[in-house]
Amino acid sequence: MRTIFYLIRKEFIQIFRDKFIGRAIFGIPIVQMLLLVPAVTFEIKNVDLCVIDRDMTTESRDLINQLEGSTFFKIRFSTFNEEEANNLLYRDKCDLVMQIPSGFGKETGKGNPGRLLVSANAINAVNAQLSWVYLNGVIRNYNMNIIAENISLQSFTPVPQIQVTNRYWYNELLNYKHYMLPGVLGILILAIGFILAGLNLVKEKESGTIEQINVTPIKKYQFIIAKMVPFLIIGLIDLAIGLTIGKLAFNIPFEGSIAILFLGSAIFLVAVLGLALFISTFSSTQQQFMFTAFFFIIIFVLMSGIFTPLESMPVWAQKFDLINPAAYVMRINRMVMLKGSTFQDVSRELYSLIVIAIVFTALAVNRYRKTV
Amino acid sequence: MKRFLGFVKKEFLHIFRDVRTLIILFGIPVVQILLFGFVVSTDLKNAPVAFLDLSKDEMTQKVSDKICSSGFFRRSETLLNYNDIDKVLRKNKTKAVIIFEKDFGRKLISEGKAAISIITDGSEPNMATLITNYITAIVNDFNSELAGSQAAGTFLVQPEVRMFYNPSLKGHFMFVPGVITLIMILICALMTSVTITREKEFGTMEVLLVSPLKPVQIILGKVMPYFLLSFINVIMILLLSWFVFGLPIKGSIVLLLAESMLYILMSLSLGILISTVSKNMQQALFISFVGLMLPTILLSGFIFPIENMPTGYDWVAALMPPRYFIIIIKNIMIKGTGFPYVWKETLILIIFTLVFIGLSIRKFKIRLQ
C-alpha cells in the first residue's frame, strides 16, 4: 500500500512539474466549456424564403401573408425571374424558393387543386426536411381555412379535428445548453484522461526510465494502479470544475444525486485509463500512441450519441456501443443531471461500465511486461 | 538545393521506417470515413414511443397504428396511468409518450374535437422537436383524411417540392465533407507538431540547427513528406466517398484538389506553429488534439449549423479554418460551383496559412534554452 502511495506521489510531482500541462489540464476544459456549450443549437431560427408570385391574386397574397406571419419564414426576396431565384439558392442566399404559378387563385377559387412549386437547398438534409415540414404546416392551415369556408357554406356541422398539444419534459424550453454540457464534460474527461495516461507510460518507455521501475520489486498491478490513480483524480477534479461552471455560468439544473454522477464518471475513467494503458503497452513511440488514441477517441465520441441520436445509427453501430464507455457515461450524465434518474434507473449502465472497466484494466495489467 | 533534397530524403526515410505509424496514417482516415459515413446521422427512424391510451377505442387504435406504421416510430411500451410516464422517460426506455384523452373517439365524432398530447424527453432537444413535428404531421394527415370524407369536392393547395443538390436527402452529403475536414486538420496538425517537437525533445534538433541548413529549409523539409502523404490521403478519401457513399464530384476535380492542397498546407502550418510554442511532444499533442478536436467538431458547421449559433459566435466561428474548407468542398463537390463562388473562402484559407507561417517564423528559435 505504501509503495503505491509513494508511486502516486511521484506521478503527481512529475505531471505538475511541466507547468504547461499542469495549467492545460484545468485550463482547456474551462475555456472549452465556456466557449462551446452555448454555441450549439439545432433549432432553425428562420428559413429564408424567395417567392416567385406569378399569380398576383388575393389568394396568392393570402398565402404569402400567412407565411410571413409564421415565426419560421422570412421572405427575403421576391422576384419574377426563375433563373434569378435559382441563382439565389445556388449562392446560399436563401433556403427555399416557392413559386406560385399563374392561375393559382383562379383554380383554388373554383375548387380545383392549386399547385405550388417549392425548391429547397437540401445539402443539409435535416434542415431541408425541417423547413419542408414547417412549410407544409403553414399550407395545411391555409387548406383548413379553405375547407372550413367551403363546408360552413354547405352545412353547419364542424369539421372533426384532432388537436395536438405537446410538452417537453425535463427541459421545457429546449435549452440546448442543458443538452450539451453533460456531453462536452464527458468528452473532455475522456480526452484528457486517455491522452495523459497513455502518453505518460509511453514517454517512460521512450526515454527508458521505465527500466528503473522494472528492476525494483514493484508489482505489475501496483505500477498500473499508480499510473491510473493520479489521472482518475485529475479527471474527477475536471468534472467538479465543469459542474461548477455549469451551475454558475449556465444555470444547468441538477435533478439527480451528485454521488451517482461522480460514481459513473469514476468507473468510466477507470475504463478509459485501462484502455489507454493497454494501448500504450503496444506502442513504442508517443506518435504511435497518439494516432491510435486519436482513432479510438474520435470513434468513441462520434458514436456515443453526444451529438447525434443513438437511435439514428444502424443496428451494428448500436451493438458496438455496448463496449463504448463514452456512450454509457453520456447517458448517465444526461439522465442523472437533467431527468433526476435514480441509481436504479441507471443501474444497467453502471454495471456495464464496471464490466468494461474490469476487462480493460485486466488487459493492461496482463499486457504490461517487466522484461523487455 | 542538393543539401535540402538530402534532408527531405532523410525525413522520408524516417517516416517509412516506422511502418506502424504509416499503417495508422493511412488506415485511420479510411476506417473513420467508412464508419462515420454510415453512423453519423440525425434522421429519425424507429424512435421508441410509448402510448397512454385512456379511451381505448377504434379511433385511438387507428391513430396509433398510423403513427407506428410510418417507419419513424415504434411502440415501445403501453402505459396504464400518468405516473408511469416519468418512470419510462427516466429510464430512457422511450423518447416520447403519446396520450389520448378519455372518450377520445366519442368526443371526436359528437363534438368534432379530441385531444392528443405528446410528452417528449427534452433532455435531447433535437430529438424532441423532430418527434413532435413528425407526430403532429401524421395526426394532421389523419385530420385531413377525416375532413376529406366530409369535404368531398373541395380541392386543396398541394405543394410539390424539389430537393436541390441532394434529391434523396442523404445525410452523407452533410457529414462526409465534415469528416474529411475534421480528420485532415487533426492528422496534419498532429503529424507536423510531433515531428518537430520530437527532434527538440531528443536533442537531435541541435544537430539540425548547427547544420548549414537554414531554419526555413529545416521546416520545409520536415513538412514536405507529410504534405505528400496527406495529399495521397485526401485522394483516397475522395475515392472512397465516391465509390461507397455515391458522393458526386460535380465541379472541377482540379479545383477540388488544389483547394485540398491549400487546406493541407494550412493544417501543416498550424502544426508547425503548435510545435514552435510547445517544448515537448506531450504538450504538442495536448494542444493539437485536446485543444483542436472539440472546437473543430462543434464550431465548424460540421454537425451544427453556424447560422443557428447565438450572436457573437459567428465571430468565433470565423476564426475556425475548417469552416471555410467545409463550405468549399460542399460547393465544389455537391453543387458543382466554380471558383467565382468560393474565392472568398479560398482567400481566407490563404491568409490563415500565411499568418500561421509568419508567426512560426517569428517564434522559431535557433538557440536552445
GROMACS .gro file of N, CA and C in nm, chain B residues 96-222:
model
  381
  468ALA      N    1  -4.069   0.947  -2.618
  468ALA     CA    2  -4.188   1.030  -2.610
  468ALA      C    3  -4.306   0.946  -2.563
  469VAL      N    4  -4.403   1.012  -2.503
  469VAL     CA    5  -4.526   0.945  -2.463
  469VAL      C    6  -4.641   1.017  -2.531
  470ILE      N    7  -4.729   0.938  -2.593
  470ILE     CA    8  -4.844   0.997  -2.661
  470ILE      C    9  -4.968   0.963  -2.579
  471ILE      N   10  -5.044   1.067  -2.542
  471ILE     CA   11  -5.159   1.046  -2.454
  471ILE      C   12  -5.288   1.076  -2.529
  472PHE      N   13  -5.378   0.980  -2.532
  472PHE     CA   14  -5.512   1.003  -2.585
  472PHE      C   15  -5.604   1.034  -2.468
  473GLU      N   16  -5.682   1.139  -2.480
  473GLU     CA   17  -5.768   1.175  -2.367
  473GLU      C   18  -5.883   1.075  -2.354
  474LYS      N   19  -5.953   1.084  -2.243
  474LYS     CA   20  -6.067   0.995  -2.219
  474LYS      C   21  -6.176   1.021  -2.322
  475ASP      N   22  -6.245   0.916  -2.362
  475ASP     CA   23  -6.356   0.928  -2.459
  475ASP      C   24  -6.312   0.995  -2.587
  476PHE      N   25  -6.195   0.958  -2.632
  476PHE     CA   26  -6.136   1.023  -2.749
  476PHE      C   27  -6.228   1.011  -2.871
  477GLY      N   28  -6.265   0.887  -2.904
  477GLY     CA   29  -6.343   0.863  -3.025
  477GLY      C   30  -6.481   0.928  -3.018
  478ARG      N   31  -6.545   0.916  -2.903
  478ARG     CA   32  -6.680   0.970  -2.889
  478ARG      C   33  -6.679   1.122  -2.904
  479LYS      N   34  -6.582   1.184  -2.838
  479LYS     CA   35  -6.571   1.330  -2.846
  479LYS      C   36  -6.545   1.375  -2.988
  480LEU      N   37  -6.460   1.300  -3.055
  480LEU     CA   38  -6.422   1.340  -3.190
  480LEU      C   39  -6.545   1.341  -3.280
  481ILE      N   40  -6.630   1.239  -3.263
  481ILE     CA   41  -6.745   1.229  -3.351
  481ILE      C   42  -6.858   1.323  -3.309
  482SER      N   43  -6.885   1.327  -3.178
  482SER     CA   44  -7.000   1.408  -3.138
  482SER      C   45  -6.964   1.556  -3.126
  483GLU      N   46  -6.847   1.588  -3.073
  483GLU     CA   47  -6.814   1.729  -3.054
  483GLU      C   48  -6.724   1.782  -3.165
  484GLY      N   49  -6.670   1.688  -3.244
  484GLY     CA   50  -6.581   1.732  -3.351
  484GLY      C   51  -6.444   1.774  -3.301
  485LYS      N   52  -6.411   1.737  -3.179
  485LYS     CA   53  -6.282   1.779  -3.124
  485LYS      C   54  -6.232   1.672  -3.028
  486ALA      N   55  -6.108   1.640  -3.035
  486ALA     CA   56  -6.050   1.547  -2.938
  486ALA      C   57  -5.903   1.583  -2.927
  487ALA      N   58  -5.844   1.549  -2.814
  487ALA     CA   59  -5.707   1.597  -2.793
  487ALA      C   60  -5.607   1.484  -2.774
  488ILE      N   61  -5.491   1.504  -2.834
  488ILE     CA   62  -5.377   1.416  -2.813
  488ILE      C   63  -5.270   1.502  -2.751
  489SER      N   64  -5.204   1.454  -2.645
  489SER     CA   65  -5.088   1.531  -2.603
  489SER      C   66  -4.963   1.447  -2.617
  490ILE      N   67  -4.858   1.514  -2.654
  490ILE     CA   68  -4.730   1.447  -2.672
  490ILE      C   69  -4.637   1.498  -2.565
  491ILE      N   70  -4.577   1.406  -2.491
  491ILE     CA   71  -4.476   1.447  -2.395
  491ILE      C   72  -4.343   1.391  -2.444
  492THR      N   73  -4.246   1.479  -2.467
  492THR     CA   74  -4.119   1.432  -2.519
  492THR      C   75  -4.010   1.457  -2.418
  493ASP      N   76  -3.903   1.380  -2.433
  493ASP     CA   77  -3.790   1.391  -2.343
  493ASP      C   78  -3.703   1.507  -2.388
  494GLY      N   79  -3.716   1.620  -2.320
  494GLY     CA   80  -3.646   1.741  -2.361
  494GLY      C   81  -3.497   1.738  -2.335
  495SER      N   82  -3.447   1.632  -2.271
  495SER     CA   83  -3.302   1.630  -2.247
  495SER      C   84  -3.227   1.610  -2.379
  496GLU      N   85  -3.297   1.568  -2.483
  496GLU     CA   86  -3.237   1.568  -2.616
  496GLU      C   87  -3.324   1.656  -2.706
  497PRO      N   88  -3.298   1.785  -2.704
  497PRO     CA   89  -3.390   1.880  -2.767
  497PRO      C   90  -3.414   1.853  -2.915
  498ASN      N   91  -3.310   1.811  -2.984
  498ASN     CA   92  -3.324   1.792  -3.127
  498ASN      C   93  -3.422   1.680  -3.156
  499MET      N   94  -3.399   1.569  -3.088
  499MET     CA   95  -3.488   1.454  -3.100
  499MET      C   96  -3.630   1.495  -3.063
  500ALA      N   97  -3.642   1.572  -2.954
  500ALA     CA   98  -3.774   1.609  -2.906
  500ALA      C   99  -3.852   1.690  -3.010
  501THR      N  100  -3.786   1.788  -3.071
  501THR     CA  101  -3.859   1.867  -3.172
  501THR      C  102  -3.891   1.784  -3.294
  502LEU      N  103  -3.796   1.701  -3.337
  502LEU     CA  104  -3.822   1.617  -3.454
  502LEU      C  105  -3.944   1.530  -3.430
  503ILE      N  106  -3.946   1.463  -3.314
  503ILE     CA  107  -4.057   1.372  -3.284
  503ILE      C  108  -4.188   1.449  -3.282
  504THR      N  109  -4.189   1.564  -3.213
  504THR     CA  110  -4.313   1.642  -3.205
  504THR      C  111  -4.360   1.682  -3.344
  505ASN      N  112  -4.266   1.729  -3.427
  505ASN     CA  113  -4.306   1.771  -3.561
  505ASN      C  114  -4.362   1.656  -3.642
  506TYR      N  115  -4.297   1.542  -3.636
  506TYR     CA  116  -4.340   1.429  -3.718
  506TYR      C  117  -4.476   1.377  -3.672
  507ILE      N  118  -4.494   1.366  -3.540
  507ILE     CA  119  -4.623   1.314  -3.492
  507ILE      C  120  -4.734   1.413  -3.528
  508THR      N  121  -4.706   1.542  -3.509
  508THR     CA  122  -4.806   1.642  -3.545
  508THR      C  123  -4.843   1.630  -3.692
  509ALA      N  124  -4.742   1.610  -3.776
  509ALA     CA  125  -4.769   1.598  -3.919
  509ALA      C  126  -4.856   1.475  -3.947
  510ILE      N  127  -4.824   1.364  -3.880
  510ILE     CA  128  -4.902   1.242  -3.903
  510ILE      C  129  -5.047   1.262  -3.859
  511VAL      N  130  -5.065   1.323  -3.742
  511VAL     CA  131  -5.201   1.346  -3.694
  511VAL      C  132  -5.275   1.441  -3.787
  512ASN      N  133  -5.204   1.541  -3.839
  512ASN     CA  134  -5.269   1.633  -3.931
  512ASN      C  135  -5.312   1.565  -4.060
  513ASP      N  136  -5.228   1.473  -4.108
  513ASP     CA  137  -5.268   1.393  -4.223
  513ASP      C  138  -5.399   1.321  -4.194
  514PHE      N  139  -5.403   1.263  -4.075
  514PHE     CA  140  -5.522   1.192  -4.033
  514PHE      C  141  -5.641   1.287  -4.031
  515ASN      N  142  -5.617   1.408  -3.982
  515ASN     CA  143  -5.722   1.509  -3.980
  515ASN      C  144  -5.777   1.537  -4.119
  516SER      N  145  -5.685   1.552  -4.215
  516SER     CA  146  -5.739   1.587  -4.346
  516SER      C  147  -5.809   1.468  -4.409
  517GLU      N  148  -5.767   1.345  -4.372
  517GLU     CA  149  -5.843   1.228  -4.418
  517GLU      C  150  -5.985   1.233  -4.363
  518LEU      N  151  -5.992   1.266  -4.233
  518LEU     CA  152  -6.124   1.277  -4.169
  518LEU      C  153  -6.209   1.383  -4.238
  519ALA      N  154  -6.146   1.498  -4.258
  519ALA     CA  155  -6.220   1.608  -4.319
  519ALA      C  156  -6.254   1.576  -4.463
  520GLY      N  157  -6.162   1.504  -4.528
  520GLY     CA  158  -6.180   1.472  -4.668
  520GLY      C  159  -6.312   1.402  -4.695
  521SER      N  160  -6.352   1.312  -4.605
  521SER     CA  161  -6.476   1.239  -4.628
  521SER      C  162  -6.596   1.334  -4.625
  522GLN      N  163  -6.580   1.444  -4.549
  522GLN     CA  164  -6.692   1.537  -4.542
  522GLN      C  165  -6.685   1.647  -4.647
  523ALA      N  166  -6.563   1.679  -4.680
  523ALA     CA  167  -6.547   1.793  -4.767
  523ALA      C  168  -6.517   1.750  -4.911
  524ALA      N  169  -6.579   1.641  -4.952
  524ALA     CA  170  -6.556   1.593  -5.087
  524ALA      C  171  -6.587   1.703  -5.186
  525GLY      N  172  -6.508   1.711  -5.289
  525GLY     CA  173  -6.534   1.815  -5.387
  525GLY      C  174  -6.451   1.938  -5.364
  526THR      N  175  -6.389   1.949  -5.244
  526THR     CA  176  -6.302   2.064  -5.221
  526THR      C  177  -6.159   2.023  -5.253
  527PHE      N  178  -6.096   2.096  -5.337
  527PHE     CA  179  -5.956   2.064  -5.365
  527PHE      C  180  -5.867   2.163  -5.295
  528LEU      N  181  -5.753   2.115  -5.260
  528LEU     CA  182  -5.669   2.196  -5.175
  528LEU      C  183  -5.540   2.234  -5.244
  529VAL      N  184  -5.468   2.322  -5.177
  529VAL     CA  185  -5.339   2.362  -5.230
  529VAL      C  186  -5.239   2.250  -5.204
  530GLN      N  187  -5.177   2.205  -5.309
  530GLN     CA  188  -5.081   2.098  -5.291
  530GLN      C  189  -4.942   2.142  -5.334
  531PRO      N  190  -4.851   2.151  -5.239
  531PRO     CA  191  -4.716   2.191  -5.278
  531PRO      C  192  -4.638   2.072  -5.334
  532GLU      N  193  -4.556   2.099  -5.433
  532GLU     CA  194  -4.462   1.997  -5.481
  532GLU      C  195  -4.324   2.048  -5.449
  533VAL      N  196  -4.239   1.956  -5.404
  533VAL     CA  197  -4.108   2.003  -5.364
  533VAL      C  198  -4.000   1.939  -5.449
  534ARG      N  199  -3.896   2.015  -5.476
  534ARG     CA  200  -3.777   1.959  -5.538
  534ARG      C  201  -3.661   1.986  -5.445
  535MET      N  202  -3.599   1.879  -5.399
  535MET     CA  203  -3.485   1.897  -5.311
  535MET      C  204  -3.361   1.912  -5.399
  536PHE      N  205  -3.309   2.032  -5.404
  536PHE     CA  206  -3.195   2.059  -5.490
  536PHE      C  207  -3.067   2.000  -5.433
  537TYR      N  208  -2.976   1.962  -5.519
  537TYR     CA  209  -2.839   1.919  -5.487
  537TYR      C  210  -2.834   1.786  -5.413
  538ASN      N  211  -2.941   1.746  -5.348
  538ASN     CA  212  -2.936   1.623  -5.268
  538ASN      C  213  -3.076   1.564  -5.268
  539PRO      N  214  -3.120   1.516  -5.384
  539PRO     CA  215  -3.261   1.483  -5.402
  539PRO      C  216  -3.311   1.374  -5.307
  540SER      N  217  -3.224   1.280  -5.269
  540SER     CA  218  -3.274   1.174  -5.183
  540SER      C  219  -3.250   1.204  -5.036
  541LEU      N  220  -3.210   1.328  -5.007
  541LEU     CA  221  -3.191   1.374  -4.869
  541LEU      C  222  -3.098   1.283  -4.790
  542LYS      N  223  -2.982   1.257  -4.847
  542LYS     CA  224  -2.886   1.172  -4.776
  542LYS      C  225  -2.810   1.254  -4.674
  543GLY      N  226  -2.798   1.199  -4.553
  543GLY     CA  227  -2.719   1.267  -4.451
  543GLY      C  228  -2.572   1.271  -4.488
  544HIS      N  229  -2.528   1.174  -4.570
  544HIS     CA  230  -2.387   1.168  -4.611
  544HIS      C  231  -2.340   1.300  -4.669
  545PHE      N  232  -2.427   1.365  -4.742
  545PHE     CA  233  -2.387   1.486  -4.812
  545PHE      C  234  -2.343   1.592  -4.713
  546MET      N  235  -2.400   1.586  -4.597
  546MET     CA  236  -2.365   1.681  -4.494
  546MET      C  237  -2.240   1.634  -4.420
  547PHE      N  238  -2.235   1.504  -4.390
  547PHE     CA  239  -2.134   1.460  -4.294
  547PHE      C  240  -2.002   1.419  -4.356
  548VAL      N  241  -2.004   1.362  -4.476
  548VAL     CA  242  -1.876   1.319  -4.532
  548VAL      C  243  -1.779   1.437  -4.551
  549PRO      N  244  -1.822   1.549  -4.609
  549PRO     CA  245  -1.729   1.662  -4.617
  549PRO      C  246  -1.679   1.705  -4.479
  550GLY      N  247  -1.767   1.700  -4.381
  550GLY     CA  248  -1.728   1.738  -4.246
  550GLY      C  249  -1.622   1.645  -4.190
  551VAL      N  250  -1.643   1.514  -4.209
  551VAL     CA  251  -1.547   1.418  -4.156
  551VAL      C  252  -1.412   1.434  -4.225
  552ILE      N  253  -1.413   1.456  -4.356
  552ILE     CA  254  -1.286   1.476  -4.427
  552ILE      C  255  -1.211   1.593  -4.364
  553THR      N  256  -1.283   1.703  -4.347
  553THR     CA  257  -1.223   1.825  -4.293
  553THR      C  258  -1.165   1.802  -4.154
  554LEU      N  259  -1.243   1.738  -4.071
  554LEU     CA  260  -1.202   1.715  -3.932
  554LEU      C  261  -1.078   1.628  -3.928
  555ILE      N  262  -1.081   1.516  -4.000
  555ILE     CA  263  -0.971   1.421  -3.992
  555ILE      C  264  -0.844   1.480  -4.050
  556MET      N  265  -0.857   1.554  -4.160
  556MET     CA  266  -0.737   1.608  -4.222
  556MET      C  267  -0.668   1.710  -4.131
  557ILE      N  268  -0.746   1.798  -4.070
  557ILE     CA  269  -0.677   1.901  -3.989
  557ILE      C  270  -0.613   1.837  -3.867
  558LEU      N  271  -0.682   1.741  -3.805
  558LEU     CA  272  -0.624   1.679  -3.685
  558LEU      C  273  -0.498   1.602  -3.720
  559ILE      N  274  -0.506   1.521  -3.827
  559ILE     CA  275  -0.389   1.440  -3.862
  559ILE      C  276  -0.271   1.529  -3.902
  560CYS      N  277  -0.298   1.629  -3.986
  560CYS     CA  278  -0.187   1.714  -4.032
  560CYS      C  279  -0.124   1.790  -3.916
  561ALA      N  280  -0.208   1.850  -3.832
  561ALA     CA  281  -0.154   1.928  -3.721
  561ALA      C  282  -0.077   1.837  -3.626
  562LEU      N  283  -0.133   1.719  -3.600
  562LEU     CA  284  -0.066   1.624  -3.512
  562LEU      C  285   0.071   1.586  -3.566
  563MET      N  286   0.072   1.544  -3.694
  563MET     CA  287   0.195   1.491  -3.752
  563MET      C  288   0.308   1.592  -3.745
  564THR      N  289   0.281   1.714  -3.796
  564THR     CA  290   0.390   1.810  -3.801
  564THR      C  291   0.433   1.853  -3.662
  565SER      N  292   0.334   1.877  -3.574
  565SER     CA  293   0.375   1.928  -3.443
  565SER      C  294   0.458   1.823  -3.371
  566VAL      N  295   0.425   1.695  -3.393
  566VAL     CA  296   0.501   1.591  -3.325
  566VAL      C  297   0.642   1.577  -3.381
  567THR      N  298   0.656   1.578  -3.514
  567THR     CA  299   0.791   1.555  -3.568
  567THR      C  300   0.888   1.661  -3.523
  568ILE      N  301   0.843   1.786  -3.521
  568ILE     CA  302   0.938   1.890  -3.484
  568ILE      C  303   0.970   1.887  -3.335
  569THR      N  304   0.865   1.870  -3.251
  569THR     CA  305   0.895   1.866  -3.107
  569THR      C  306   0.974   1.742  -3.071
  570ARG      N  307   0.959   1.637  -3.150
  570ARG     CA  308   1.033   1.515  -3.124
  570ARG      C  309   1.183   1.542  -3.133
  571GLU      N  310   1.220   1.614  -3.237
  571GLU     CA  311   1.362   1.647  -3.253
  571GLU      C  312   1.410   1.732  -3.136
  572LYS      N  313   1.321   1.822  -3.090
  572LYS     CA  314   1.359   1.906  -2.977
  572LYS      C  315   1.382   1.819  -2.854
  573GLU      N  316   1.285   1.727  -2.830
  573GLU     CA  317   1.288   1.651  -2.706
  573GLU      C  318   1.409   1.557  -2.702
  574PHE      N  319   1.441   1.499  -2.817
  574PHE     CA  320   1.554   1.406  -2.819
  574PHE      C  321   1.688   1.474  -2.840
  575GLY      N  322   1.682   1.605  -2.855
  575GLY     CA  323   1.808   1.678  -2.869
  575GLY      C  324   1.866   1.673  -3.008
  576THR      N  325   1.798   1.605  -3.101
  576THR     CA  326   1.853   1.599  -3.237
  576THR      C  327   1.832   1.730  -3.311
  577MET      N  328   1.747   1.816  -3.254
  577MET     CA  329   1.724   1.945  -3.316
  577MET      C  330   1.854   2.024  -3.319
  578GLU      N  331   1.932   2.005  -3.213
  578GLU     CA  332   2.059   2.075  -3.204
  578GLU      C  333   2.147   2.042  -3.324
  579VAL      N  334   2.145   1.914  -3.358
  579VAL     CA  335   2.226   1.869  -3.472
  579VAL      C  336   2.182   1.941  -3.599
  580LEU      N  337   2.049   1.954  -3.614
  580LEU     CA  338   1.997   2.019  -3.733
  580LEU      C  339   2.031   2.168  -3.733
  581LEU      N  340   2.021   2.228  -3.613
  581LEU     CA  341   2.040   2.372  -3.606
  581LEU      C  342   2.184   2.412  -3.635
  582VAL      N  343   2.279   2.328  -3.597
  582VAL     CA  344   2.418   2.365  -3.625
  582VAL      C  345   2.458   2.332  -3.768
  583SER      N  346   2.370   2.261  -3.840
  583SER     CA  347   2.399   2.229  -3.980
  583SER      C  348   2.383   2.355  -4.064
  584PRO      N  349   2.441   2.358  -4.184
  584PRO     CA  350   2.433   2.479  -4.267
  584PRO      C  351   2.292   2.504  -4.321
  585LEU      N  352   2.198   2.416  -4.293
  585LEU     CA  353   2.062   2.438  -4.342
  585LEU      C  354   2.000   2.558  -4.271
  586LYS      N  355   1.924   2.637  -4.348
  586LYS     CA  356   1.855   2.749  -4.286
  586LYS      C  357   1.730   2.697  -4.216
  587PRO      N  358   1.683   2.769  -4.111
  587PRO     CA  359   1.562   2.725  -4.041
  587PRO      C  360   1.445   2.700  -4.136
  588VAL      N  361   1.430   2.789  -4.234
  588VAL     CA  362   1.319   2.773  -4.329
  588VAL      C  363   1.331   2.639  -4.401
  589GLN      N  364   1.455   2.607  -4.437
  589GLN     CA  365   1.475   2.482  -4.508
  589GLN      C  366   1.444   2.362  -4.418
  590ILE      N  367   1.484   2.373  -4.293
  590ILE     CA  368   1.457   2.263  -4.199
  590ILE      C  369   1.307   2.239  -4.193
  591ILE      N  370   1.233   2.347  -4.173
  591ILE     CA  371   1.089   2.332  -4.158
  591ILE      C  372   1.025   2.283  -4.286
  592LEU      N  373   1.066   2.342  -4.398
  592LEU     CA  374   1.010   2.299  -4.526
  592LEU      C  375   1.037   2.151  -4.548
  593GLY      N  376   1.159   2.111  -4.519
  593GLY     CA  377   1.197   1.972  -4.538
  593GLY      C  378   1.116   1.879  -4.451
  594LYS      N  379   1.081   1.926  -4.331
  594LYS     CA  380   1.003   1.843  -4.240
  594LYS      C  381   0.860   1.830  -4.290
   0.00000   0.00000   0.00000
